[in-house]
XYZ file of C-alpha atoms in Angstrom:
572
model
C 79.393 86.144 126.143
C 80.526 82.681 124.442
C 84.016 82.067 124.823
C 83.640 81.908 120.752
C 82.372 85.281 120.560
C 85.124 87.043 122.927
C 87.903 85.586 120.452
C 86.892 86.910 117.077
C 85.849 90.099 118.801
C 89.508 90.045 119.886
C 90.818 89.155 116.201
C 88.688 92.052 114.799
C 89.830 94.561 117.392
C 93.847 93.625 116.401
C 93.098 93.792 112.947
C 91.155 97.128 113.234
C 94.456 98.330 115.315
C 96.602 96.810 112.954
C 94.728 98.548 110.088
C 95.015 102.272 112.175
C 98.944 101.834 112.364
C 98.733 101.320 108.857
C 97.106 104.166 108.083
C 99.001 106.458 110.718
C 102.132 105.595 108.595
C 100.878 106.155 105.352
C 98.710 109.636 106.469
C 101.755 110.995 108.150
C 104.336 109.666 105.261
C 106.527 107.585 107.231
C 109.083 105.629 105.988
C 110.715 101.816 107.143
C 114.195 101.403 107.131
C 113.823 97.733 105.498
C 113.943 94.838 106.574
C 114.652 95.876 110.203
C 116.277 92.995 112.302
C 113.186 92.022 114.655
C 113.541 88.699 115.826
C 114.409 87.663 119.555
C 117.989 85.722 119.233
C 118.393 82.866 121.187
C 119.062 82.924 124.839
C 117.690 86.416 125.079
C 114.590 86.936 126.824
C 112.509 90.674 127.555
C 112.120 92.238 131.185
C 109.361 94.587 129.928
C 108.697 97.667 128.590
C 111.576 100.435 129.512
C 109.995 103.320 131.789
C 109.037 106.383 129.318
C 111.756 108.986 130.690
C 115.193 106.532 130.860
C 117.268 108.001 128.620
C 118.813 106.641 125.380
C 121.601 107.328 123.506
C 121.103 106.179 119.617
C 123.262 107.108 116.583
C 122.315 108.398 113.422
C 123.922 107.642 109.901
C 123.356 110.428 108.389
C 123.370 110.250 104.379
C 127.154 110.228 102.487
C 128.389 111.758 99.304
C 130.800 110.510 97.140
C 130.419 106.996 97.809
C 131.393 106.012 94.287
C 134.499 107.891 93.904
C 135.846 106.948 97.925
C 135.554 103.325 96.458
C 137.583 104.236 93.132
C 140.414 105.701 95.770
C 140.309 102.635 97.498
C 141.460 100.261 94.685
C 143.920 103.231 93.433
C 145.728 103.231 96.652
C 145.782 99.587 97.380
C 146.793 98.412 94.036
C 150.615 97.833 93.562
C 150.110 98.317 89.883
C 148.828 102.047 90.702
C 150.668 105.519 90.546
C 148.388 106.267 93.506
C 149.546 102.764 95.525
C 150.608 103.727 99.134
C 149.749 107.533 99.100
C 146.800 107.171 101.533
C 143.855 109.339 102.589
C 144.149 111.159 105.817
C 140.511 111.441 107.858
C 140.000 115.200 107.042
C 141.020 113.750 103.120
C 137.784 110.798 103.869
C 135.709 113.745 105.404
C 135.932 116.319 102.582
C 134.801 113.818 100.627
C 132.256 111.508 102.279
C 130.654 114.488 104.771
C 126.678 114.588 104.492
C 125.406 117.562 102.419
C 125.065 120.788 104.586
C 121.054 120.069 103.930
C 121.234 116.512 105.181
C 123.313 117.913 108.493
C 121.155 120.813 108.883
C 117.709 118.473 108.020
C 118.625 115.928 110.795
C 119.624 118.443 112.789
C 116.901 120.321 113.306
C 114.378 117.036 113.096
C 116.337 115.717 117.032
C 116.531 119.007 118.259
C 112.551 119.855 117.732
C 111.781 116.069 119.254
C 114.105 117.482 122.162
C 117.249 115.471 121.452
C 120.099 116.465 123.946
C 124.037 116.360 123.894
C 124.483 115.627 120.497
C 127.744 114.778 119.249
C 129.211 113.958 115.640
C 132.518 112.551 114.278
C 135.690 114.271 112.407
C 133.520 112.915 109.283
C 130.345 114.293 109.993
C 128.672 111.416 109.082
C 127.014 110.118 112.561
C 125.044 112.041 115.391
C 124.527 110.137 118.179
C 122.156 112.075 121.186
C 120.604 111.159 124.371
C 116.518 111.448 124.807
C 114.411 110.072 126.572
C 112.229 106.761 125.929
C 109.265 108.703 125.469
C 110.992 111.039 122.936
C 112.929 108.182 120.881
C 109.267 106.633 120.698
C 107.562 109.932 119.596
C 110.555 110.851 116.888
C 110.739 106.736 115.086
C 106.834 105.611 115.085
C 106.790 102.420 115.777
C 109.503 101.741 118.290
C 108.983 100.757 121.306
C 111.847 100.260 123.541
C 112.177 96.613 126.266
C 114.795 95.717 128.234
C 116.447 92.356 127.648
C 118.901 89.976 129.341
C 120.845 87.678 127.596
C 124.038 85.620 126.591
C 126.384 84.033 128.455
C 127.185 87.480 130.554
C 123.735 87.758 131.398
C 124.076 91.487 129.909
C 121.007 93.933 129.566
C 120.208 95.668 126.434
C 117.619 97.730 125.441
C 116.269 97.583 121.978
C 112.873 97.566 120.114
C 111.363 94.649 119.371
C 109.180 96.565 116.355
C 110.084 98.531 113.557
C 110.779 102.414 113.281
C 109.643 104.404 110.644
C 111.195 107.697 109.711
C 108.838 110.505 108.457
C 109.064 110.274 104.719
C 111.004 113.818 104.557
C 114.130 112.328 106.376
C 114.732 109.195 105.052
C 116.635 110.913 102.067
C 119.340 112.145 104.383
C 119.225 109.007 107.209
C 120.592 105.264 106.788
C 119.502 103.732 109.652
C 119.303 104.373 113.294
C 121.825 102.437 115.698
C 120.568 101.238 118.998
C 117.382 99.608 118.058
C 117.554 96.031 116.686
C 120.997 94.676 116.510
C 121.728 92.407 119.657
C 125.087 91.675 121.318
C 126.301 88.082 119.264
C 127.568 85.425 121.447
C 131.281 84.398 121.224
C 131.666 81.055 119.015
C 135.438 80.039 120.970
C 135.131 76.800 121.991
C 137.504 74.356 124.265
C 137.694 71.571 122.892
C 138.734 67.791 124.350
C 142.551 66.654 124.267
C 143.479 64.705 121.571
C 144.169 61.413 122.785
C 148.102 60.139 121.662
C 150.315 57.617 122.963
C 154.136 58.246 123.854
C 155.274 62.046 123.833
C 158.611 62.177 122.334
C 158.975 65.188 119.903
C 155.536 66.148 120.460
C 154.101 69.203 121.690
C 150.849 69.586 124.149
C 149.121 72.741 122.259
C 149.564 75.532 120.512
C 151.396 78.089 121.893
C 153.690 80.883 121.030
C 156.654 78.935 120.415
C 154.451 76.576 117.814
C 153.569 79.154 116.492
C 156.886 81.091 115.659
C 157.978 77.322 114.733
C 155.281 76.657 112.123
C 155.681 80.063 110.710
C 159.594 80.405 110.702
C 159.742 83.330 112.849
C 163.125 83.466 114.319
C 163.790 84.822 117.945
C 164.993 88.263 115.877
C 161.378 88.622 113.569
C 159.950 91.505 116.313
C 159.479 94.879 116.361
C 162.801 97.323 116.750
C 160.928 99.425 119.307
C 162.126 102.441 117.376
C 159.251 102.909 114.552
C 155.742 104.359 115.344
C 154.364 101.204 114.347
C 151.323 99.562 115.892
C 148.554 97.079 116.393
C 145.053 96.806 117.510
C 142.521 94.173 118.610
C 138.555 95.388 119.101
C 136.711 93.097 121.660
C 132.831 93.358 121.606
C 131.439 91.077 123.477
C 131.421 92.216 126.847
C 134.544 90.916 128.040
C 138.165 92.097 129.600
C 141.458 91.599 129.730
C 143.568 91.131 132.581
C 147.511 93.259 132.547
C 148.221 90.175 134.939
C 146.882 87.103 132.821
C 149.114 88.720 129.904
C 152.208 89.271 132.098
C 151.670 85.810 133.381
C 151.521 84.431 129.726
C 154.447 85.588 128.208
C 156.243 84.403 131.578
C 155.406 80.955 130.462
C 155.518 81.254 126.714
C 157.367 84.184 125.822
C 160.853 83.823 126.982
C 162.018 83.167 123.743
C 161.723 85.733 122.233
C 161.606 90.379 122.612
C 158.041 91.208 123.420
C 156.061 94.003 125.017
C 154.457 92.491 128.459
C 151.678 95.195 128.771
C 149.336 96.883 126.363
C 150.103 100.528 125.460
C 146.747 102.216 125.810
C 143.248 101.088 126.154
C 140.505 102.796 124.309
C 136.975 102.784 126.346
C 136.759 101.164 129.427
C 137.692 98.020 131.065
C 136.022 96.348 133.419
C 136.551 95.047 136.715
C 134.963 91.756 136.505
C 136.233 88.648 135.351
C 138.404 88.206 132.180
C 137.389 86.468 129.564
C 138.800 83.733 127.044
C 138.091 85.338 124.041
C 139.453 88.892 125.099
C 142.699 87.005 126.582
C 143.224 85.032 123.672
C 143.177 88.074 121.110
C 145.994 89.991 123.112
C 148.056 87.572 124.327
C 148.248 86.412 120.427
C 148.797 89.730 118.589
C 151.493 90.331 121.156
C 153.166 87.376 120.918
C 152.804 86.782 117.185
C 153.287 90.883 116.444
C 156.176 90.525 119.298
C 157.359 93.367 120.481
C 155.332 95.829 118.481
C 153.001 98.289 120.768
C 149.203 97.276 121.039
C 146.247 99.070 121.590
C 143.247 97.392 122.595
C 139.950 98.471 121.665
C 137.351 97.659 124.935
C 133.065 97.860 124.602
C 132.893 97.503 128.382
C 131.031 100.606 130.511
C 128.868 101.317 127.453
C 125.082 102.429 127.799
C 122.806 99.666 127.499
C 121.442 100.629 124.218
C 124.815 101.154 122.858
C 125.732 98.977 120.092
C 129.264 98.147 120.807
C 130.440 97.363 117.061
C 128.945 100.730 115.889
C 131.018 102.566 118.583
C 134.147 101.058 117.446
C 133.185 102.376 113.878
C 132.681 105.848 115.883
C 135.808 105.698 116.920
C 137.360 105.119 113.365
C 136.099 107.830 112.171
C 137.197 110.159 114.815
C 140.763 109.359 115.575
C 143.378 110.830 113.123
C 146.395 108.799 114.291
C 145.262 104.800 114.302
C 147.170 101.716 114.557
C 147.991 100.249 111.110
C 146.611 96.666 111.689
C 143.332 95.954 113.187
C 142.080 92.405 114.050
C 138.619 92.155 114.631
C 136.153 88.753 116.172
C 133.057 89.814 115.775
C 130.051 88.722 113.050
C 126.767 88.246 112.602
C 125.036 86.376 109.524
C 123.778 88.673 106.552
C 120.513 87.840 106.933
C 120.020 89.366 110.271
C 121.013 92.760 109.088
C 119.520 95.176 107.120
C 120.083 95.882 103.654
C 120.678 99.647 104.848
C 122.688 99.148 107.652
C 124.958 96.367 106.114
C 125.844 98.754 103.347
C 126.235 101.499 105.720
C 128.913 99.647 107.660
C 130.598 98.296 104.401
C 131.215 101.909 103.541
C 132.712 102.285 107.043
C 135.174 99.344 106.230
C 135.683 101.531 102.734
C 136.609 104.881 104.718
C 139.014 102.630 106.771
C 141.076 101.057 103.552
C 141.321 104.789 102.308
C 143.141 105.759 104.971
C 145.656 102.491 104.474
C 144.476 100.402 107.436
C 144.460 96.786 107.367
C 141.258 95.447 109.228
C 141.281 91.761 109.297
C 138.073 89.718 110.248
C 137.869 85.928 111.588
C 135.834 84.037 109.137
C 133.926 82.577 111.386
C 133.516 79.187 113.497
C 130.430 78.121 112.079
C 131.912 76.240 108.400
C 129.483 77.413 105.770
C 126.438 77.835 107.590
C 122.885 76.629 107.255
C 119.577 78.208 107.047
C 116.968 76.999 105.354
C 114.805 79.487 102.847
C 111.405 78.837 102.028
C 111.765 75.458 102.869
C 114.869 74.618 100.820
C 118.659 74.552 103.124
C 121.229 76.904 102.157
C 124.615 78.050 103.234
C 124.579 81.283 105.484
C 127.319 83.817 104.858
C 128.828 86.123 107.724
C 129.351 89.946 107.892
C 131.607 91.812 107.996
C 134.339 88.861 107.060
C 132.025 88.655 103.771
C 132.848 92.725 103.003
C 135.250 93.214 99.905
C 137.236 96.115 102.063
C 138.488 93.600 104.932
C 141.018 90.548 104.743
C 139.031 87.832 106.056
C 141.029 85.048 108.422
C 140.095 81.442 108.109
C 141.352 78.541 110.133
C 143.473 75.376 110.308
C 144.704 72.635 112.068
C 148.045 70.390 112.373
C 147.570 67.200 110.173
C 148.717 65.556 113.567
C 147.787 67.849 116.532
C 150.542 67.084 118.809
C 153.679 67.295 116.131
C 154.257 70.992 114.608
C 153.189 69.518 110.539
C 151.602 70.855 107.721
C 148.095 72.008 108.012
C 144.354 71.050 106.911
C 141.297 72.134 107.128
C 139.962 73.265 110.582
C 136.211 71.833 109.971
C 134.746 74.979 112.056
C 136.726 77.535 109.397
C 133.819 79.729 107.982
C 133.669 80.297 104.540
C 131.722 80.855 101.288
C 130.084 83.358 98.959
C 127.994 86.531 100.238
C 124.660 86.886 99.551
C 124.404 91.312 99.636
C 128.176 92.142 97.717
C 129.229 91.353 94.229
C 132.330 89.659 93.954
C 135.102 92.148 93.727
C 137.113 92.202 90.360
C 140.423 91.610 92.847
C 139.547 87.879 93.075
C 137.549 86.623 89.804
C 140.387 85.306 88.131
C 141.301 83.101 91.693
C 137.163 82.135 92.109
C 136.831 81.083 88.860
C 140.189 78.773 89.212
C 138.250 77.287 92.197
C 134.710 76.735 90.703
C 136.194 75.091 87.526
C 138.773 73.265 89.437
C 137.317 71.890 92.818
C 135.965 68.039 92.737
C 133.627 68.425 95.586
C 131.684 71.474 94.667
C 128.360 71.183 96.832
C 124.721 72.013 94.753
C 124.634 75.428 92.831
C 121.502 76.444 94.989
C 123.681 76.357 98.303
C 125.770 79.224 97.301
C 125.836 82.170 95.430
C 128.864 81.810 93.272
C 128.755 85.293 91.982
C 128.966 86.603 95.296
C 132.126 88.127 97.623
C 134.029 84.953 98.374
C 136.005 84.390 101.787
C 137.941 84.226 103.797
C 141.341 85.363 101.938
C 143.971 83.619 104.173
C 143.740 81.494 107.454
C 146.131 80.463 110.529
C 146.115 77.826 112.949
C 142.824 77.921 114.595
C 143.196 74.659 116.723
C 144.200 73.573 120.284
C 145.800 77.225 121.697
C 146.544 77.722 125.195
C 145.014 81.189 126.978
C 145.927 82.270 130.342
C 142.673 83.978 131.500
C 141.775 84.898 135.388
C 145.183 83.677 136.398
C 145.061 80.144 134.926
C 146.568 78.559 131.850
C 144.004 77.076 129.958
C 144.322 74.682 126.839
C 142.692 73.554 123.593
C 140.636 76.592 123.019
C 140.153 77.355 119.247
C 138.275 78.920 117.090
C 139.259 81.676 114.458
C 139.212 83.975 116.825
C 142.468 82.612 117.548
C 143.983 82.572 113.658
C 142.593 86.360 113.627
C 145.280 87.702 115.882
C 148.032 85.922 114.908
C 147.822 86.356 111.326
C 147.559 90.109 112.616
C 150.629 90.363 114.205
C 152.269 88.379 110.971
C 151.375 91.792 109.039
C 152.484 94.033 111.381
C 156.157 92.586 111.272
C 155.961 93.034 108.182
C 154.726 96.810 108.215
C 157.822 97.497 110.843
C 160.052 96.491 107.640
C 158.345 98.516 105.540
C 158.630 101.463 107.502
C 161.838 101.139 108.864
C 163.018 101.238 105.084
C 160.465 104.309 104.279
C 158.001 102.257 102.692
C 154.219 102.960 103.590
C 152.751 100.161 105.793
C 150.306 97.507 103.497
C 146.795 99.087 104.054
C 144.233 96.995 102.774
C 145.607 93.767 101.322
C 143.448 91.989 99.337
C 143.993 93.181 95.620
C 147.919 93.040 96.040
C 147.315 89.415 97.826
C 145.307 88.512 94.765
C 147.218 89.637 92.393
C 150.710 87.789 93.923
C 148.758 84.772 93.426
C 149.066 84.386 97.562
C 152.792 84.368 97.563
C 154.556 83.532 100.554
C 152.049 81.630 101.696
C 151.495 78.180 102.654
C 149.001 76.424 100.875
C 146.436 74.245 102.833
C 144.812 71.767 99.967
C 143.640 68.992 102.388
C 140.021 69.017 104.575
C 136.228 70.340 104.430
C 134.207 72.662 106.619
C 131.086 71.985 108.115
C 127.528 73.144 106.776
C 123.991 71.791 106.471
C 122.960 68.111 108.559
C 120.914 66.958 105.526
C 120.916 63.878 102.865
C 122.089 66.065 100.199
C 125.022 67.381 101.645
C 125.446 65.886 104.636
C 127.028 68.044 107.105
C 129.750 68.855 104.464
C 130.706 72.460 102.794
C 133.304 73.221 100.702
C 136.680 72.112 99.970
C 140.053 73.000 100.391
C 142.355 72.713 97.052
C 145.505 74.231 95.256
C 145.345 78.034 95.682
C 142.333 79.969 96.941
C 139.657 78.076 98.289
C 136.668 79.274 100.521
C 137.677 77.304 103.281
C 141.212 78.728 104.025
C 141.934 81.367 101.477
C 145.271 81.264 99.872
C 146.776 79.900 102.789
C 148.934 80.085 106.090
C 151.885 82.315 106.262
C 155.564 81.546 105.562
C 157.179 84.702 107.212
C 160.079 84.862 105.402
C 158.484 84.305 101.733
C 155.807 86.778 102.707
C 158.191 89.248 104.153
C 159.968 89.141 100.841
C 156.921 88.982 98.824
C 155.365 92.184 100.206
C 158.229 94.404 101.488
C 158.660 95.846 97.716
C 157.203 98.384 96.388
């Protein structure tokens, strides 16, 4: 047989499979979840097919109700102007209202428990099942799937996930979203180190940013931290396989926190930590909410000891929606672009972020490190937003830098700060008025076709993001930034301020952004000098947007000014 002749009978007998999946699917009414997440991200690489009896655990979003109205409470309870302002949902309030349809619960129910899905567990909301089966089983119930496992990123971490797409039969997909533990993989921490600045002659300078810049920058005093008498509290959520250290954060605030009250250890840890090696990013986010949120008691949220096809964002989510007593402020590094996700599961999580504002939390996303992004669409380069910090229910945290880096000044533009427009959410009526200031106003507007102007704009406020030092693994390390840095400490900014507001009876702030809008960005200080980063091309040549007078998508309204802020949001 000709060499010729073996090759097209091999194309005919892959298009003659390729034609039998088809018709499987069709025959037996299956249904995609679209546009399923399927391509290999870099630096990952497959070890094979799984063995057909490892077990998995995957989670099911099951179906809400009352999607519409949950979003009409949100705006009612975070809008000053609003008889309703303050008066929060508790979770059993979210799950009387969101809970899946007793036919939806009993539907999916009954669909895992004839494929033979074991130890099933849901939430206070009723709104996720996740259960344990086996390979074989997971690939029998979502045709299509087909489980590998992968190594990857900078851990080396395995994951197991399907590099195909499920299909649920078409008498389920009414009452199922999507199906975690399949596509999404681990994202890669953008914190960078970056070279010293090179400067001659130190007098009156400092050598990074630490937590006494900080306080310095931001007029906090040595008595702006918690009393120690409220049952205020804080939260950071680390995803990306890494740990903390109790000794790397006692050993910080020995060298940077004698200046002020703070707590030297975190108050409880929720999932496991590790014993391995700490890691930047994870040391960074605690040592900063503790030292900007001084003296205020921190939880810390920890993905480490999960299963490997766990998705450790999801879990967090989970956990949300399953705890009735939560810290008020959340601060959160984690994103992915909006184009990797699916349409379903983006929304899905967006409502998540909605249940979470309900119930008067304030989750605050870094913007990103990555400017405005580039991807290029059927040939043609456009920016590339970032989820969640592009979802209208968080407070999105941009970054900055010192005008001089080694004198405590007034900020510009961190280039890395990510920013822009989102392609999947309308902008939210909380920030027209503020976008369309921007778009009429801004000299440097790149081409229409980069953007979508109509679209959610971030991020909604920003902090320095430049030139921190992080003691991690015993050892003081300098100029790391990224806005995984700003994240924290514009955190622990709002949480000062929710210990005044509840030490004089007031609720704490919930979500932010429509009284932050409103105010104009009050109290804060506003950064009107610098670009981000974005596409390496002749038309725009490596440059994004703008920062200018009030919001911009670069930095938001700006940095805080504790004082001004405290005063501007303490009432009502």
């Amino acid at each position: 047989m000709t060499a010729d002749l073996r090759k097209g009978r091999m194309r005919l007998r892959a298009c003659l499979l390729g034609l039998l999946a088809l018709f499987v699917a069709v025959k037996c009414n299956y249904s995609p979840e679209p546009d399923q997440q399927r391509t290999l991200p870099p630096g990952w690489v497959s070890l094979g097919r799984v063995d057909s009896e490892e077990e998995l655990s995957l989670t099911f979003a099951l179906r809400q109700q009352n999607v519409e109205r949950l979003s009409e409470l949100v705006q009612a309870v975070s809008d000053p102007g609003s008889p309703r302002y303050g008066k929060y949902l508790t979770l059993e309030d979210v799950a009387e209202l969101v809970r899946p349809s007793p036919l939806t619960f009993r539907t999916v129910q009954k669909w895992l428990l004839a494929a033979g899905a074991r130890n099933c567990h849901s939430v206070t909301t009723q709104d996720f099942l996740t259960c344990w089966l086996s390979v074989r089983q997971a690939e029998l119930l979502l045709s299509g799937a087909e489980f590998h496992r992968y190594v990857g990123g900078p851990a080396e971490i395995h994951v197991i996930r399907s590099p195909r797409p499920y299909h649920l039969p078409k008498a389920l997909a009414p009452h199922v979203d999507f199906v975690g533990g399949l596509h999404r993989f681990p994202p890669t921490s953008s914190l960078r180190q970056r070279p010293e600045p090179q400067v001659s002659g130190t007098v009156g300078l400092h050598l990074g940013v630490t937590p006494s810049v900080i306080r310095q920058r931001y007029n906090l005093t040595a008595q702006d931290v918690g009393s120690g008498t409220t049952n205020n509290s804080q939260a950071c959520a680390q995803f990306l396989e890494q740990y903390f250290h109790d000794s790397d954060l006692a050993e910080f605030m020995r060298l940077f926190g004698g200046k002020f009250a703070h707590q030297a250890s975190v108050a409880r840890v929720v999932g496991q930590q590790g014993r391995g090696r700490a890691g930047i990013e994870a040391s960074l986010d605690v040592e900063y909410l503790m030292s900007a949120g001084a003296n205020i008691s921190t939880w810390v949220y920890s993905s480490p000891g999960r299963h490997e096809s766990q998705e450790p964002f999801l879990q967090w989510l989970l956990l949300l929606s399953n705890e009735s007593a939560l810290p008020h402020v959340h601060t959160v590094s984690y994103g992915d672009d909006e184009d990797s996700l699916s349409s379903a599961y983006i929304q899905r999580v967006n409502t998540e972020l909605m249940k979470a504002a309900a119930r008067g939390l304030t989750l605050l996303f870094a913007s990103g490190d990555s400017g405005a992004g580039c991807w290029s669409v059927s040939g043609r380069h456009q920016f590339r937003p970032s989820f969640p910090a592009s979802s209208p229910y968080v407070t999105t945290v941009g970054g900055t830098s010192f005008q001089n880096p080694f004198r405590v000044t007034k900020e510009i533009v961190d280039y890395i700060s990510g920013g822009g427009f989102s392609n999947v959410f309308p902008q939210p009526s909380y920030q027209e008025e503020a976008v369309a200031q921007f778009l009429s106003s801004s000299p440097h507007l790149p081409p229409s076709s980069y953007f979508n102007a109509s679209g959610r704009a971030y991020p909604d406020v920003a902090a320095l993001s430049d030139g921190y030092w992080v003691v991690s693994n015993s050892v003081p390390i300098p100029w790391v930034s990224g806005t995984s840095a700003s994240t924290p400490v514009f955190g622990g900014v709002l949480s000062l301020i929710n210990e005044h507001r509840i030490l004089s009876g007031r609720p704490p702030l919930g979500f932010l952004n429509p009284r932050l809008y409103q105010q104009h960005g009050a109290g804060l200080f506003d950064v009107t000098h610098g670009c981000h980063e974005s596409c390496l091309n002749e038309e725009v040549q490596g440059q994004g947007f703008c920062s200018g007078p009030g919001w911009d998508p670069v930095t938001g309204w700006g940095t805080p000014n504790f004082p001004a802020l405290l005063k501007s949001l303490i009432n009502p």
